[in-house]
PDB file of C-alpha atoms in Angstrom:
ATOM      1  CA  MET A 258     147.557  89.034  96.508  1.00 43.00           C
ATOM      2  CA  SER A 259     146.978  86.876  93.502  1.00 45.00           C
ATOM      3  CA  ALA A 260     149.675  84.965  91.663  1.00 46.00           C
ATOM      4  CA  GLN A 261     149.666  87.779  89.032  1.00 50.00           C
ATOM      5  CA  GLY A 262     150.377  90.284  91.824  1.00 48.00           C
ATOM      6  CA  GLY A 263     146.837  91.900  91.844  1.00 51.00           C
ATOM      7  CA  ASN A 264     144.233  91.837  94.575  1.00 57.00           C
ATOM      8  CA  SER A 265     141.801  88.926  94.445  1.00 56.00           C
ATOM      9  CA  PRO A 266     138.118  89.859  94.727  1.00 57.00           C
ATOM     10  CA  ALA A 267     136.635  89.713  98.235  1.00 65.00           C
ATOM     11  CA  HIS A 268     134.648  86.564  99.011  1.00 74.00           C
ATOM     12  CA  ASP A 269     130.902  87.349  99.224  1.00 78.00           C
ATOM     13  CA  VAL A 270     129.841  85.696 102.561  1.00 79.00           C
ATOM     14  CA  TRP A 271     126.251  86.480 101.814  1.00 81.00           C
ATOM     15  CA  ALA A 272     126.002  84.602  98.313  1.00 80.00           C
ATOM     16  CA  ASP A 273     124.835  81.260  99.888  1.00 81.00           C
ATOM     17  CA  LEU A 274     122.322  82.900 102.180  1.00 82.00           C
ATOM     18  CA  ARG A 275     120.714  84.899  99.350  1.00 78.00           C
ATOM     19  CA  LEU A 276     119.789  81.580  97.613  1.00 77.00           C
ATOM     20  CA  THR A 277     117.550  80.849 100.645  1.00 80.00           C
ATOM     21  CA  THR A 278     115.443  84.012 100.749  1.00 78.00           C
ATOM     22  CA  GLN A 279     113.946  86.715  98.573  1.00 74.00           C
ATOM     23  CA  ALA A 280     114.718  89.361 101.178  1.00 79.00           C
ATOM     24  CA  ARG A 281     117.358  91.903 100.432  1.00 79.00           C
ATOM     25  CA  ILE A 282     120.353  90.957 102.659  1.00 81.00           C
ATOM     26  CA  GLY A 283     124.052  91.849 102.538  1.00 80.00           C
ATOM     27  CA  LEU A 284     123.669  94.615  99.955  1.00 82.00           C
ATOM     28  CA  GLY A 285     127.104  95.919 100.467  1.00 81.00           C
ATOM     29  CA  ARG A 286     128.020  99.627  99.893  1.00 81.00           C
ATOM     30  CA  ALA A 287     129.837 101.898  97.576  1.00 85.00           C
ATOM     31  CA  GLY A 288     131.104 104.759  99.690  1.00 84.00           C
ATOM     32  CA  ASN A 289     128.143 106.017 101.610  1.00 86.00           C
ATOM     33  CA  SER A 290     125.597 104.556  99.304  1.00 86.00           C
ATOM     34  CA  LEU A 291     124.520 101.157  97.879  1.00 86.00           C
ATOM     35  CA  PRO A 292     126.221  99.651  94.895  1.00 85.00           C
ATOM     36  CA  THR A 293     124.718 100.643  91.570  1.00 88.00           C
ATOM     37  CA  THR A 294     123.471  97.179  90.873  1.00 86.00           C
ATOM     38  CA  ARG A 295     121.485  96.915  94.170  1.00 85.00           C
ATOM     39  CA  VAL A 296     120.017 100.473  93.474  1.00 86.00           C
ATOM     40  CA  LEU A 297     118.839  99.344  90.065  1.00 88.00           C
ATOM     41  CA  GLU A 298     117.440  96.066  91.531  1.00 84.00           C
ATOM     42  CA  PHE A 299     115.391  98.096  94.073  1.00 83.00           C
ATOM     43  CA  ALA A 300     114.002 100.418  91.471  1.00 88.00           C
ATOM     44  CA  ALA A 301     112.944  97.520  89.252  1.00 89.00           C
ATOM     45  CA  ALA A 302     111.248  95.770  92.191  1.00 84.00           C
ATOM     46  CA  HIS A 303     109.465  98.988  93.218  1.00 86.00           C
ATOM     47  CA  ALA A 304     108.252  99.470  89.673  1.00 90.00           C
ATOM     48  CA  ALA A 305     106.949  95.941  89.553  1.00 86.00           C
ATOM     49  CA  ALA A 306     105.058  96.393  92.765  1.00 86.00           C
ATOM     50  CA  ARG A 307     103.493  99.664  91.498  1.00 88.00           C
ATOM     51  CA  ASP A 308     102.484  98.028  88.201  1.00 83.00           C
ATOM     52  CA  ALA A 309     100.902  95.085  90.087  1.00 84.00           C
ATOM     53  CA  VAL A 310      98.776  97.373  92.135  1.00 89.00           C
ATOM     54  CA  HIS A 311      97.737  99.685  89.239  1.00 90.00           C
ATOM     55  CA  ASP A 312      97.215  97.359  86.313  1.00 90.00           C
ATOM     56  CA  PRO A 313      93.628  96.413  86.102  1.00 91.00           C
ATOM     57  CA  LEU A 314      92.322  92.835  85.601  1.00 94.00           C
ATOM     58  CA  ASP A 315      91.209  91.875  82.149  1.00 95.00           C
ATOM     59  CA  ALA A 316      88.103  89.999  83.487  1.00 94.00           C
ATOM     60  CA  ASP A 317      87.192  88.628  80.032  1.00 95.00           C
ATOM     61  CA  ALA A 318      90.509  87.129  79.220  1.00 95.00           C
ATOM     62  CA  PHE A 319      90.719  85.805  82.875  1.00 96.00           C
ATOM     63  CA  ALA A 320      87.450  84.112  82.718  1.00 96.00           C
ATOM     64  CA  ALA A 321      88.412  82.375  79.607  1.00 95.00           C
ATOM     65  CA  THR A 322      91.272  80.645  81.499  1.00 94.00           C
ATOM     66  CA  LEU A 323      88.768  79.142  84.008  1.00 95.00           C
ATOM     67  CA  THR A 324      86.542  77.196  81.696  1.00 91.00           C
ATOM     68  CA  ASP A 325      88.400  73.868  81.951  1.00 93.00           C
ATOM     69  CA  LEU A 326      87.968  73.697  85.753  1.00 94.00           C
ATOM     70  CA  GLY A 327      84.447  72.116  85.441  1.00 93.00           C
ATOM     71  CA  LEU A 328      82.866  74.601  87.828  1.00 96.00           C
ATOM     72  CA  GLY A 329      80.552  76.237  85.364  1.00 94.00           C
ATOM     73  CA  GLU A 330      80.552  79.669  83.788  1.00 94.00           C
ATOM     74  CA  PRO A 331      82.219  82.287  85.992  1.00 96.00           C
ATOM     75  CA  LEU A 332      79.928  85.011  87.448  1.00 96.00           C
ATOM     76  CA  ARG A 333      80.947  88.631  87.605  1.00 96.00           C
ATOM     77  CA  VAL A 334      80.625  91.131  90.478  1.00 97.00           C
ATOM     78  CA  ALA A 335      82.160  94.581  90.746  1.00 97.00           C
ATOM     79  CA  SER A 336      82.511  96.719  93.890  1.00 97.00           C
ATOM     80  CA  GLN A 337      81.212 100.156  94.256  1.00 97.00           C
ATOM     81  CA  ALA A 338      84.717 101.514  93.455  1.00 96.00           C
ATOM     82  CA  ARG A 339      84.343 102.811  90.007  1.00 93.00           C
ATOM     83  CA  SER A 340      88.035 103.000  89.146  1.00 93.00           C
ATOM     84  CA  ARG A 341      91.364 101.661  90.290  1.00 93.00           C
ATOM     85  CA  GLY A 342      92.251 104.968  91.752  1.00 93.00           C
ATOM     86  CA  GLU A 343      89.050 105.152  93.723  1.00 95.00           C
ATOM     87  CA  TYR A 344      89.591 101.562  94.851  1.00 95.00           C
ATOM     88  CA  LEU A 345      92.888 102.463  96.321  1.00 94.00           C
ATOM     89  CA  ARG A 346      91.729 105.617  97.925  1.00 95.00           C
ATOM     90  CA  ARG A 347      88.387 104.213  99.378  1.00 96.00           C
ATOM     91  CA  PRO A 348      88.880 100.730 100.809  1.00 96.00           C
ATOM     92  CA  ASP A 349      85.292 100.858 102.174  1.00 97.00           C
ATOM     93  CA  LEU A 350      83.828 100.935  98.590  1.00 97.00           C
ATOM     94  CA  GLY A 351      85.739  97.896  97.732  1.00 97.00           C
ATOM     95  CA  ARG A 352      83.838  95.926 100.473  1.00 97.00           C
ATOM     96  CA  GLN A 353      80.459  96.674  98.970  1.00 97.00           C
ATOM     97  CA  PRO A 354      78.877  95.355  95.764  1.00 97.00           C
ATOM     98  CA  ALA A 355      77.957  97.668  93.110  1.00 97.00           C
ATOM     99  CA  ALA A 356      74.346  98.899  92.915  1.00 94.00           C
ATOM    100  CA  GLY A 357      72.100  96.411  91.231  1.00 92.00           C
ATOM    101  CA  THR A 358      74.311  93.512  91.645  1.00 93.00           C
ATOM    102  CA  GLU A 359      72.325  90.139  91.469  1.00 93.00           C
ATOM    103  CA  LEU A 360      73.568  86.647  91.903  1.00 94.00           C
ATOM    104  CA  PRO A 361      71.628  83.346  91.414  1.00 93.00           C
ATOM    105  CA  GLU A 362      71.171  81.369  94.604  1.00 91.00           C
ATOM    106  CA  ALA A 363      73.506  78.337  94.515  1.00 89.00           C
ATOM    107  CA  ALA A 364      72.910  76.734  97.984  1.00 91.00           C
ATOM    108  CA  THR A 365      76.248  74.864  97.718  1.00 96.00           C
ATOM    109  CA  ASP A 366      78.734  73.820 100.261  1.00 97.00           C
ATOM    110  CA  ILE A 367      81.577  75.853  98.867  1.00 98.00           C
ATOM    111  CA  GLY A 368      81.695  79.253  97.181  1.00 97.00           C
ATOM    112  CA  ILE A 369      84.806  80.605  95.462  1.00 98.00           C
ATOM    113  CA  VAL A 370      85.490  84.303  94.841  1.00 98.00           C
ATOM    114  CA  LEU A 371      88.452  85.283  92.651  1.00 98.00           C
ATOM    115  CA  ALA A 372      89.154  88.845  93.678  1.00 98.00           C
ATOM    116  CA  ASP A 373      91.718  91.147  91.965  1.00 97.00           C
ATOM    117  CA  GLY A 374      92.568  92.817  95.277  1.00 96.00           C
ATOM    118  CA  LEU A 375      95.931  94.668  95.412  1.00 96.00           C
ATOM    119  CA  SER A 376      97.632  92.430  92.775  1.00 95.00           C
ATOM    120  CA  PRO A 377      95.423  91.486  89.747  1.00 95.00           C
ATOM    121  CA  ARG A 378      98.667  90.042  88.304  1.00 94.00           C
ATOM    122  CA  ALA A 379      98.709  87.392  91.131  1.00 95.00           C
ATOM    123  CA  LEU A 380      95.284  86.355  90.191  1.00 96.00           C
ATOM    124  CA  VAL A 381      96.266  85.981  86.433  1.00 96.00           C
ATOM    125  CA  ASP A 382      99.453  84.081  87.416  1.00 95.00           C
ATOM    126  CA  HIS A 383      98.049  81.705  90.048  1.00 97.00           C
ATOM    127  CA  ALA A 384      94.338  81.527  90.328  1.00 96.00           C
ATOM    128  CA  HIS A 385      93.853  78.741  87.894  1.00 97.00           C
ATOM    129  CA  GLY A 386      96.396  76.492  89.593  1.00 97.00           C
ATOM    130  CA  MET A 387      95.078  77.251  92.959  1.00 98.00           C
ATOM    131  CA  VAL A 388      91.406  76.546  92.107  1.00 98.00           C
ATOM    132  CA  LYS A 389      92.427  73.302  90.437  1.00 97.00           C
ATOM    133  CA  ALA A 390      94.393  72.245  93.532  1.00 98.00           C
ATOM    134  CA  LEU A 391      91.404  73.106  95.707  1.00 98.00           C
ATOM    135  CA  VAL A 392      89.031  70.986  93.600  1.00 97.00           C
ATOM    136  CA  GLU A 393      91.461  68.086  93.804  1.00 97.00           C
ATOM    137  CA  ALA A 394      91.862  68.501  97.604  1.00 97.00           C
ATOM    138  CA  PHE A 395      88.071  68.536  98.087  1.00 97.00           C
ATOM    139  CA  ASP A 396      87.930  65.228  96.128  1.00 95.00           C
ATOM    140  CA  GLY A 397      84.182  65.375  95.410  1.00 95.00           C
ATOM    141  CA  ARG A 398      83.272  65.784  99.189  1.00 96.00           C
ATOM    142  CA  TYR A 399      81.534  69.178  98.633  1.00 97.00           C
ATOM    143  CA  THR A 400      79.308  70.833  96.058  1.00 97.00           C
ATOM    144  CA  ILE A 401      80.927  73.940  94.659  1.00 97.00           C
ATOM    145  CA  ALA A 402      79.264  76.969  93.175  1.00 96.00           C
ATOM    146  CA  PRO A 403      80.396  78.528  89.889  1.00 96.00           C
ATOM    147  CA  PRO A 404      83.398  80.873  90.649  1.00 97.00           C
ATOM    148  CA  VAL A 405      82.764  84.561  91.028  1.00 98.00           C
ATOM    149  CA  ILE A 406      85.196  86.959  89.499  1.00 98.00           C
ATOM    150  CA  ALA A 407      85.264  90.176  91.630  1.00 97.00           C
ATOM    151  CA  THR A 408      86.873  93.372  90.470  1.00 97.00           C
ATOM    152  CA  GLN A 409      88.006  96.356  92.621  1.00 97.00           C
ATOM    153  CA  ALA A 410      87.348  93.944  95.505  1.00 97.00           C
ATOM    154  CA  ARG A 411      88.391  93.786  99.064  1.00 97.00           C
ATOM    155  CA  VAL A 412      88.109  90.585 101.176  1.00 97.00           C
ATOM    156  CA  ALA A 413      84.716  91.588 102.805  1.00 97.00           C
ATOM    157  CA  LEU A 414      83.028  91.671  99.400  1.00 97.00           C
ATOM    158  CA  GLY A 415      82.930  87.915  99.671  1.00 97.00           C
ATOM    159  CA  ASP A 416      80.479  88.161 102.537  1.00 97.00           C
ATOM    160  CA  HIS A 417      77.926  89.741 100.304  1.00 97.00           C
ATOM    161  CA  ILE A 418      78.631  87.328  97.573  1.00 97.00           C
ATOM    162  CA  GLY A 419      78.443  84.368  99.887  1.00 97.00           C
ATOM    163  CA  ALA A 420      75.237  85.465 101.439  1.00 96.00           C
ATOM    164  CA  ALA A 421      73.571  86.079  98.146  1.00 96.00           C
ATOM    165  CA  LEU A 422      74.684  82.618  96.743  1.00 96.00           C
ATOM    166  CA  GLY A 423      73.640  80.899  99.946  1.00 96.00           C
ATOM    167  CA  VAL A 424      76.842  78.973 100.324  1.00 97.00           C
ATOM    168  CA  THR A 425      78.025  77.366 103.559  1.00 97.00           C
ATOM    169  CA  THR A 426      81.634  78.267 103.384  1.00 98.00           C
ATOM    170  CA  MET A 427      83.152  81.103 101.263  1.00 98.00           C
ATOM    171  CA  ILE A 428      86.637  80.995  99.947  1.00 98.00           C
ATOM    172  CA  VAL A 429      88.061  84.367  98.785  1.00 98.00           C
ATOM    173  CA  ILE A 430      91.265  84.032  96.648  1.00 98.00           C
ATOM    174  CA  ILE A 431      92.721  87.538  96.366  1.00 98.00           C
ATOM    175  CA  GLY A 432      95.815  89.219  95.078  1.00 96.00           C
ATOM    176  CA  GLU A 433      97.917  90.323  98.149  1.00 95.00           C
ATOM    177  CA  ARG A 434      99.626  93.690  98.559  1.00 92.00           C
ATOM    178  CA  PRO A 435     102.803  93.556  96.564  1.00 91.00           C
ATOM    179  CA  GLY A 436     106.097  94.080  98.294  1.00 85.00           C
ATOM    180  CA  LEU A 437     109.624  94.682  97.118  1.00 82.00           C
ATOM    181  CA  SER A 438     110.403  91.050  97.048  1.00 82.00           C
ATOM    182  CA  VAL A 439     107.087  89.553  95.653  1.00 90.00           C
ATOM    183  CA  ALA A 440     104.532  91.296  93.450  1.00 90.00           C
ATOM    184  CA  ASP A 441     102.333  88.187  92.555  1.00 93.00           C
ATOM    185  CA  SER A 442     101.346  86.644  95.905  1.00 95.00           C
ATOM    186  CA  LEU A 443      97.778  85.213  96.530  1.00 97.00           C
ATOM    187  CA  GLY A 444      95.993  84.986  99.813  1.00 97.00           C
ATOM    188  CA  ILE A 445      93.001  82.687 100.641  1.00 98.00           C
ATOM    189  CA  TYR A 446      90.443  83.945 103.162  1.00 98.00           C
ATOM    190  CA  LEU A 447      87.909  81.397 104.459  1.00 97.00           C
ATOM    191  CA  THR A 448      84.619  82.374 106.140  1.00 98.00           C
ATOM    192  CA  HIS A 449      82.165  79.831 107.381  1.00 97.00           C
ATOM    193  CA  ARG A 450      78.433  80.919 107.005  1.00 97.00           C
ATOM    194  CA  PRO A 451      79.255  84.192 105.331  1.00 97.00           C
ATOM    195  CA  GLN A 452      77.014  87.200 106.022  1.00 96.00           C
ATOM    196  CA  VAL A 453      77.326  90.904 105.798  1.00 96.00           C
ATOM    197  CA  GLY A 454      78.978  92.249 108.983  1.00 94.00           C
ATOM    198  CA  ARG A 455      81.551  89.523 109.458  1.00 95.00           C
ATOM    199  CA  THR A 456      84.913  90.723 110.652  1.00 95.00           C
ATOM    200  CA  ASP A 457      88.476  89.563 110.181  1.00 93.00           C
ATOM    201  CA  ALA A 458      88.001  87.588 113.574  1.00 96.00           C
ATOM    202  CA  ASP A 459      85.519  85.430 111.654  1.00 97.00           C
ATOM    203  CA  ARG A 460      88.005  84.359 109.038  1.00 96.00           C
ATOM    204  CA  ASN A 461      91.056  82.262 108.471  1.00 97.00           C
ATOM    205  CA  CYS A 462      93.833  83.306 106.261  1.00 96.00           C
ATOM    206  CA  ILE A 463      96.511  81.442 104.155  1.00 96.00           C
ATOM    207  CA  SER A 464      99.040  83.873 102.735  1.00 95.00           C
ATOM    208  CA  ASN A 465     102.109  83.999 100.583  1.00 94.00           C
ATOM    209  CA  ILE A 466     100.950  81.601  97.806  1.00 97.00           C
ATOM    210  CA  HIS A 467     103.168  82.091  94.731  1.00 95.00           C
ATOM    211  CA  PRO A 468     105.172  78.987  93.675  1.00 95.00           C
ATOM    212  CA  PRO A 469     107.838  78.205  93.145  1.00 91.00           C
ATOM    213  CA  ASP A 470     109.255  80.676  95.779  1.00 87.00           C
ATOM    214  CA  GLY A 471     106.176  80.961  98.085  1.00 92.00           C
ATOM    215  CA  LEU A 472     103.609  78.483  99.307  1.00 95.00           C
ATOM    216  CA  GLY A 473     102.631  75.916  96.630  1.00 96.00           C
ATOM    217  CA  TYR A 474      99.126  75.275  95.340  1.00 97.00           C
ATOM    218  CA  ALA A 475      98.856  71.731  96.737  1.00 96.00           C
ATOM    219  CA  ALA A 476     100.104  72.742 100.166  1.00 96.00           C
ATOM    220  CA  ALA A 477      97.746  75.730 100.309  1.00 97.00           C
ATOM    221  CA  ALA A 478      94.833  73.584  99.105  1.00 97.00           C
ATOM    222  CA  GLY A 479      95.667  70.982 101.814  1.00 96.00           C
ATOM    223  CA  VAL A 480      95.392  73.600 104.528  1.00 96.00           C
ATOM    224  CA  THR A 481      92.169  74.991 103.050  1.00 97.00           C
ATOM    225  CA  ALA A 482      90.604  71.630 102.931  1.00 96.00           C
ATOM    226  CA  ALA A 483      91.510  71.051 106.495  1.00 95.00           C
ATOM    227  CA  LEU A 484      90.071  74.249 107.565  1.00 96.00           C
ATOM    228  CA  VAL A 485      86.827  73.589 105.658  1.00 97.00           C
ATOM    229  CA  ALA A 486      86.409  70.344 107.379  1.00 96.00           C
ATOM    230  CA  GLY A 487      87.201  71.948 110.745  1.00 95.00           C
ATOM    231  CA  ALA A 488      84.732  74.857 110.182  1.00 96.00           C
ATOM    232  CA  ARG A 489      81.888  72.386 109.266  1.00 96.00           C
ATOM    233  CA  SER A 490      82.593  70.373 112.383  1.00 95.00           C
ATOM    234  CA  LEU A 491      82.984  73.396 114.624  1.00 95.00           C
ATOM    235  CA  GLY A 492      80.252  75.453 113.105  1.00 95.00           C
ATOM    236  CA  ARG A 493      82.312  78.587 112.586  1.00 95.00           C
ATOM    237  CA  SER A 494      85.616  79.805 111.342  1.00 96.00           C
ATOM    238  CA  GLY A 495      88.060  82.499 112.580  1.00 95.00           C
ATOM    239  CA  VAL A 496      89.954  82.636 115.821  1.00 94.00           C
ATOM    240  CA  ASP A 497      88.421  79.531 117.235  1.00 92.00           C
ATOM    241  CA  LEU A 498      89.411  77.377 114.156  1.00 94.00           C
ATOM    242  CA  LYS A 499      92.903  76.033 113.933  1.00 89.00           C
ATOM    243  CA  ASP A 500      94.755  74.501 111.062  1.00 87.00           C
ATOM    244  CA  THR A 501      95.177  70.716 111.725  1.00 80.00           C
ATOM    245  CA  SER A 502      96.692  69.775 108.407  1.00 77.00           C
ATOM    246  CA  ARG A 503     100.239  69.682 109.809  1.00 70.00           C
ATOM    247  CA  GLN A 504      99.092  67.386 112.563  1.00 63.00           C
ATOM    248  CA  GLU A 505      97.551  65.070 110.118  1.00 54.00           C
ATOM    249  CA  LEU A 506     100.695  65.076 108.046  1.00 47.00           C
ATOM    250  CA  ASP A 507     102.833  64.385 111.178  1.00 49.00           C
ATOM    251  CA  THR A 508     100.462  61.568 112.296  1.00 44.00           C
ATOM    252  CA  ALA A 509     100.699  60.039 108.862  1.00 41.00           C
ATOM    253  CA  ALA A 510     104.435  60.248 108.899  1.00 39.00           C
ATOM    254  CA  VAL A 511     104.592  58.415 112.250  1.00 39.00           C
ATOM    255  CA  VAL A 512     102.210  55.766 111.102  1.00 39.00           C
ATOM    256  CA  SER A 513     104.217  55.169 107.892  1.00 38.00           C
ATOM    257  CA  LEU A 514     107.485  54.531 110.038  1.00 44.00           C
ATOM    258  CA  GLU A 515     105.786  51.901 112.217  1.00 44.00           C
ATOM    259  CA  PRO A 516     106.711  48.423 111.207  1.00 42.00           C
ATOM    260  CA  ALA A 517     104.060  46.349 109.311  1.00 38.00           C
ATOM    261  CA  GLN A 518     102.110  43.965 111.503  1.00 38.00           C
ATOM    262  CA  GLU A 519     102.355  40.290 110.665  1.00 35.00           C
TER     263      GLU A 519
END
């Protein structure tokens, strides 16, 4: 009972935990259903996820945002999926370049594909910052081909692009499938010596890139740079290639704690 004689509101034991995650936890209930606020939040998240999947990428406007990266004029590639609807119904068409696709041979160390995937919004929101962080992480060690904007694209489309460009390592930055917590998440897929017919076992993936709540650009770029270096040393990517960036950070931290030698 409160001092005024009324009932004090129940303490929400989940409030602090909700600050640490985007997951829906401790939703409560109103009778046999969820509280109205939670139902509306769910509906809004569902609508955002649907919009992220269905809204097409404005390739012209997106290309204009990349001009200050210093990588050259972006190239364009479309998959065989002729519409957003066909892309969603036929994943196989998103893995193949449209008929007549031609790309100039680049013969560089790194190729970068910016693919709309299942969330073009994620590409618009995060691709510029992600590519900028990659360029900084590579620190001039590798030659980089002009970026390729790929529409109605699945990850494997990068194999066709990488083979045509003649790059040593292909990095596909793609919009990930939206969920009810995140609609603008990017993924990075790295394939060493890309060629048509590569499988997921030949790739390494870095997921959940969407600062400030997900993985940050610098952290993702650091992992990618470590994987590129590892792939060049190992001669391949995929299941045999492990991320060593965390080990390098741990080693650096131990070294920094050692007393200076006189």
